[in-house]
Short mmCIF file of C-alpha atoms in Angstrom, two decimals:
data_model
loop_
_atom_site.label_atom_id
_atom_site.label_comp_id
_atom_site.label_asym_id
_atom_site.label_seq_id
_atom_site.Cartn_x
_atom_site.Cartn_y
_atom_site.Cartn_z
CA MET P 1 99.08 89.93 155.78
CA ARG P 2 98.84 90.48 159.47
CA SER P 3 102.53 90.75 160.97
CA PRO P 4 103.01 88.36 163.90
CA ASN P 5 102.80 91.68 166.12
CA ARG P 6 99.55 92.58 164.90
CA GLN P 7 98.24 89.52 165.53
CA LYS P 8 99.17 88.73 168.51
CA LYS P 9 97.60 92.16 169.26
CA LEU P 10 94.50 91.52 167.80
CA ILE P 11 94.43 88.21 169.66
CA LEU P 12 94.71 89.79 173.08
CA GLY P 13 92.07 92.36 172.48
CA ALA P 14 90.04 90.85 171.35
CA LEU P 15 89.88 87.90 174.10
CA LYS P 16 90.00 91.15 176.92
CA PHE P 17 87.33 92.79 175.11
CA ALA P 18 84.93 89.22 175.25
CA GLY P 19 85.84 88.36 178.22
CA LEU P 20 85.04 91.98 180.33
CA CYS P 21 81.50 91.97 178.35
CA VAL P 22 81.13 88.20 179.69
CA LEU P 23 82.50 88.98 183.42
CA LEU P 24 80.56 91.61 183.63
CA LEU P 25 76.94 89.95 182.70
CA TRP P 26 78.09 87.15 185.58
CA SER P 27 79.00 90.30 188.15
CA VAL P 28 75.25 91.50 187.53
CA HIS P 29 73.54 87.87 188.14
CA LEU P 30 75.85 87.39 190.93
CA PHE P 31 75.25 90.78 192.36
CA GLY P 32 71.76 89.94 192.28
CA LEU P 33 71.68 85.99 193.65
CA MET P 34 74.28 87.64 196.66
CA THR P 35 71.83 90.62 197.38
CA ASP P 36 68.43 88.70 196.91
CA ASN P 37 67.26 91.73 194.06
CA SER P 38 65.51 90.51 190.63
CA PHE P 39 67.20 93.07 187.76
CA SER P 40 64.09 91.84 185.32
CA HIS P 41 62.38 95.30 186.04
CA LEU P 42 65.72 96.67 184.02
CA GLY P 43 64.31 94.59 181.28
CA ILE P 44 62.61 96.61 178.01
CA TYR P 45 59.11 96.99 178.62
CA PRO P 46 57.78 97.58 175.12
CA ARG P 47 56.03 100.96 174.13
CA LYS P 48 56.79 101.93 177.92
CA ALA P 49 59.00 104.86 179.24
CA GLU P 50 59.86 102.47 181.91
CA GLY P 51 60.98 99.89 179.48
CA ILE P 52 63.85 102.16 177.83
CA LYS P 53 66.25 101.72 180.40
CA GLY P 54 66.46 98.41 178.98
CA ILE P 55 67.52 99.44 176.02
CA PHE P 56 70.82 99.73 177.39
CA LEU P 57 70.21 97.12 180.62
CA ALA P 58 68.18 94.24 179.36
CA PRO P 59 71.04 92.61 177.98
CA LEU P 60 73.06 92.25 181.18
CA VAL P 61 69.96 90.48 182.48
CA HIS P 62 69.55 87.00 183.22
CA ASP P 63 66.64 85.29 184.90
CA ASN P 64 68.36 82.34 186.03
CA PHE P 65 72.21 80.33 185.48
CA GLU P 66 70.70 78.64 183.01
CA HIS P 67 69.57 81.53 181.22
CA LEU P 68 73.00 83.14 181.76
CA ILE P 69 75.30 80.41 180.61
CA SER P 70 73.43 79.51 177.47
CA ASN P 71 74.16 83.33 176.39
CA THR P 72 78.06 83.33 177.84
CA PHE P 73 79.53 80.93 175.64
CA PRO P 74 78.19 82.12 171.87
CA PHE P 75 78.32 86.41 173.25
CA PHE P 76 82.15 85.57 174.08
CA VAL P 77 83.08 83.43 171.06
CA LEU P 78 81.44 85.98 168.24
CA THR P 79 82.03 89.24 169.65
CA GLY P 80 85.96 87.50 170.11
CA VAL P 81 85.74 86.67 166.91
CA ILE P 82 84.61 90.13 164.99
CA TYR P 83 86.78 92.07 166.91
CA TYR P 84 89.52 89.92 165.70
CA PHE P 85 88.53 89.48 162.16
CA TYR P 86 86.82 92.37 162.03
CA PRO P 87 88.89 95.26 164.09
CA LYS P 88 88.51 98.16 162.27
CA VAL P 89 83.85 98.03 161.85
CA ALA P 90 84.28 95.97 165.75
CA ALA P 91 83.73 98.52 168.09
CA PRO P 92 80.65 100.50 166.24
CA SER P 93 78.74 97.18 164.79
CA PHE P 94 78.88 96.21 168.19
CA GLY P 95 77.17 98.87 169.11
CA ILE P 96 75.02 99.72 166.43
CA ILE P 97 73.45 95.92 167.82
CA TYR P 98 73.23 96.58 170.99
CA VAL P 99 71.38 99.66 171.28
CA LEU P 100 69.07 99.43 167.62
CA THR P 101 68.53 95.49 168.59
CA GLY P 102 66.50 96.90 172.08
CA PHE P 103 65.28 99.97 170.43
CA ILE P 104 63.19 98.03 168.02
CA VAL P 105 62.03 95.41 170.42
CA CYS P 106 61.13 98.67 172.58
CA LEU P 107 58.64 99.67 169.86
CA PHE P 108 57.44 96.59 168.70
CA ALA P 109 57.74 93.47 171.07
CA ARG P 110 55.28 91.62 173.41
CA PRO P 111 54.33 94.21 176.41
CA VAL P 112 56.31 91.90 178.34
CA TYR P 113 59.78 92.16 180.14
CA HIS P 114 62.60 91.26 177.47
CA ILE P 115 65.57 90.53 179.27
CA GLY P 116 69.21 88.97 178.64
CA ALA P 117 71.88 89.03 176.01
CA SER P 118 70.29 86.30 173.13
CA GLY P 119 69.55 89.17 171.09
CA VAL P 120 72.71 90.73 170.99
CA VAL P 121 74.05 86.94 170.32
CA TYR P 122 72.15 86.58 167.18
CA GLY P 123 72.86 90.44 166.19
CA LEU P 124 76.41 89.13 166.02
CA LEU P 125 75.59 85.55 164.52
CA SER P 126 73.73 87.16 161.80
CA PHE P 127 76.50 89.95 161.66
CA VAL P 128 79.44 87.65 160.81
CA MET P 129 77.12 84.67 158.63
CA PHE P 130 76.43 87.95 155.84
CA SER P 131 79.67 89.81 156.14
CA GLY P 132 81.13 86.78 153.85
CA PHE P 133 77.74 86.84 151.81
CA PHE P 134 78.10 90.68 151.43
CA ARG P 135 82.04 91.38 151.25
CA LYS P 136 82.63 88.31 149.17
CA ASN P 137 86.24 86.98 149.95
CA LEU P 138 87.30 83.67 150.87
CA LYS P 139 88.18 84.82 154.04
CA ALA P 140 84.87 86.52 155.32
CA ILE P 141 82.79 83.01 153.92
CA ALA P 142 84.68 80.53 155.26
CA LEU P 143 84.21 82.22 158.55
CA ALA P 144 80.53 82.52 157.61
CA LEU P 145 80.08 78.96 156.82
CA SER P 146 81.80 78.20 160.03
CA VAL P 147 79.71 79.98 161.76
CA THR P 148 77.04 78.97 160.88
CA VAL P 149 77.47 75.19 161.34
CA LEU P 150 78.59 76.09 164.31
CA TYR P 151 75.16 77.81 165.65
CA SER P 152 73.11 75.98 163.19
CA GLY P 153 70.66 75.59 165.80
CA TYR P 154 69.84 78.91 166.45
CA PHE P 155 67.48 79.77 163.31
CA TYR P 156 64.81 77.86 165.67
CA GLY P 157 65.19 80.86 168.25
CA LEU P 158 63.59 82.89 165.74
CA LEU P 159 60.39 81.41 165.51
CA PRO P 160 57.99 82.37 168.32
CA LEU P 161 57.66 78.44 169.63
CA LYS P 162 57.81 79.63 172.89
CA ASP P 163 55.86 81.96 175.09
CA ASP P 164 58.68 82.30 177.21
CA ILE P 165 61.84 83.19 175.06
CA SER P 166 61.68 86.97 173.62
CA TRP P 167 61.98 85.59 170.18
CA GLU P 168 61.43 89.39 168.92
CA SER P 169 64.98 89.79 170.58
CA HIS P 170 66.25 87.56 168.25
CA LEU P 171 64.88 88.26 165.22
CA PHE P 172 65.42 91.52 165.55
CA GLY P 173 68.71 90.87 166.82
CA ALA P 174 69.37 89.27 163.47
CA MET P 175 67.80 91.98 161.28
CA VAL P 176 70.15 94.29 162.71
CA GLY P 177 73.27 92.44 162.62
CA THR P 178 72.39 91.69 158.43
CA LEU P 179 72.32 95.48 157.83
CA THR P 180 75.26 96.26 160.02
CA ALA P 181 77.28 93.99 158.04
CA TYR P 182 75.61 95.43 154.86
CA ILE P 183 76.57 99.69 156.24
CA PHE P 184 80.27 98.03 157.16
CA LYS P 185 80.67 95.80 153.68
CA GLU P 186 83.00 98.10 152.43
CA VAL P 187 85.20 98.86 154.76
CA ILE P 188 88.83 96.66 153.67
CA GLU P 189 90.37 95.06 156.64
CA GLU P 190 94.03 94.77 156.96
CA ASP P 191 94.20 90.65 155.24
CA GLU P 192 91.37 91.62 153.19
CA ILE P 193 94.22 93.67 151.13
CA LYS P 194 94.72 91.61 147.82
CA LYS P 195 99.28 92.10 147.28
CA ALA P 196 100.51 91.18 143.74
CA PRO P 197 102.34 87.82 143.72
CA SER P 198 106.52 88.22 144.64
CA TRP P 199 107.13 86.74 141.12
CA ALA P 200 104.88 89.81 139.74
CA ASN P 201 108.08 91.75 141.10
CA GLU P 202 110.48 89.18 139.57
CA ILE P 203 108.96 89.67 135.64
CA SER P 204 109.04 93.36 135.65
CA ASN P 205 112.45 94.06 136.06
CA GLN P 206 114.09 90.45 134.26
CA GLU P 207 115.72 91.90 131.49
CA TYR P 208 114.69 90.11 127.75
CA PHE P 209 116.08 89.23 124.43
CA LEU P 210 114.20 91.16 121.70
CA PRO P 211 112.53 94.25 122.53
CA ARG P 212 108.71 94.20 124.11
CA ASP P 213 106.79 95.48 121.28
CA THR P 214 108.90 93.30 119.29
CA PHE P 215 105.49 91.67 118.05
CA HIS P 216 102.72 93.92 119.72
CA LYS P 217 103.04 95.58 115.17
CA THR P 218 102.37 93.26 111.96
CA LYS P 219 105.40 93.97 109.51
CA ALA P 220 103.08 95.84 107.10
CA GLU P 221 102.57 98.44 109.94
CA LYS P 222 106.77 97.97 110.96
CA LEU P 223 107.30 99.17 107.19
CA LEU P 224 104.93 102.16 106.98
CA GLU P 225 106.08 103.21 110.56
CA LYS P 226 110.01 103.42 108.58
CA GLN P 227 108.71 104.69 105.12
CA MET P 228 107.52 107.82 107.11
CA GLU P 229 110.48 107.74 110.03
CA GLU P 230 112.15 108.03 106.63
CA HIS P 231 109.72 110.58 104.80
CA MET P 232 110.09 113.01 107.75
CA ARG P 233 113.69 112.82 107.93
CA LYS P 234 114.18 113.77 104.02
CA MET P 235 111.58 117.04 104.87
CA GLU P 236 113.74 118.11 107.47
CA GLU P 237 116.97 117.56 105.57
CA GLY P 238 115.12 119.69 102.17
CA GLY P 239 113.66 122.30 105.07
CA SER P 240 117.52 122.67 106.34
CA ASN P 241 118.42 124.33 102.83
CA PHE P 242 116.42 127.66 103.59
CA ILE P 243 116.55 130.53 105.91
CA ASN P 244 114.33 133.35 106.42
#
C-alpha cells in the first residue's frame, strides 16, 4: 500500500510528464501555423532514408486541429495512467512503444508519409489492457477493463477502412504495446506486493492452552515415543556403570 506522500508524488509526476508531452505536441503544431510551415515531411516514409527521422519526429506532427485534438486527450490520459500505476516500468515502456512502433511502420507500412501520435496512443492503450491479462492481479485487471470500455471504439482504427488514416501505425502500436506489457509483466509494482493480513501476526504471538503439537500425533505414536525415550534413558544409565 502506498503512503499518502507517495501517492501525491506519483500523481504530480504523472500529470507533469503527460502535460509536458501534450504541451510539446501543441507547441509544434502552433509553431507550424504561425510560421506557415507544414511539417508533414518530418513524418515516417517507409523504406526510404528520408523517412527514418520520422521514427522520432512523426508523433509530434499533426495534419490539422481535428487530428491533434483527437490524439490529445487519450495521449494525456494513457500516459498519466502508466506513469501513475506502473511507475517502475513507465519510462522504458513509453520509450519502447514510441520508438519501436515507428521503426516497424518504417519497415512495413504503405509508402506515404505517416504522421501523428495515434500509433503511440494505441501502444499505450494496448499496454494497459494486456498488463491486466499478463499480471493477473485485481488492480491491473480492473484498470484494463476500465480502459477497454472507455476506448472500445478505438478497435475500428486497427482496420484499413480509410486511406487517409495510418491504420498501420495503430496496428503496429497495439502489437508493440502488447509485447511491452509481456516483457515487463514480472516487474511487481509497490502496490502489487501481497502483504500478510494484520491478524496473522496476532495469531502467531498469542499463547495457547495446550502445546501446538498436541493433536499432531496419535495416542499410539505418543506411547511409542515415550517408550523409546524410556529405553534410551535406561541404556544411558546402564552405560554409566562402566569406565575405560
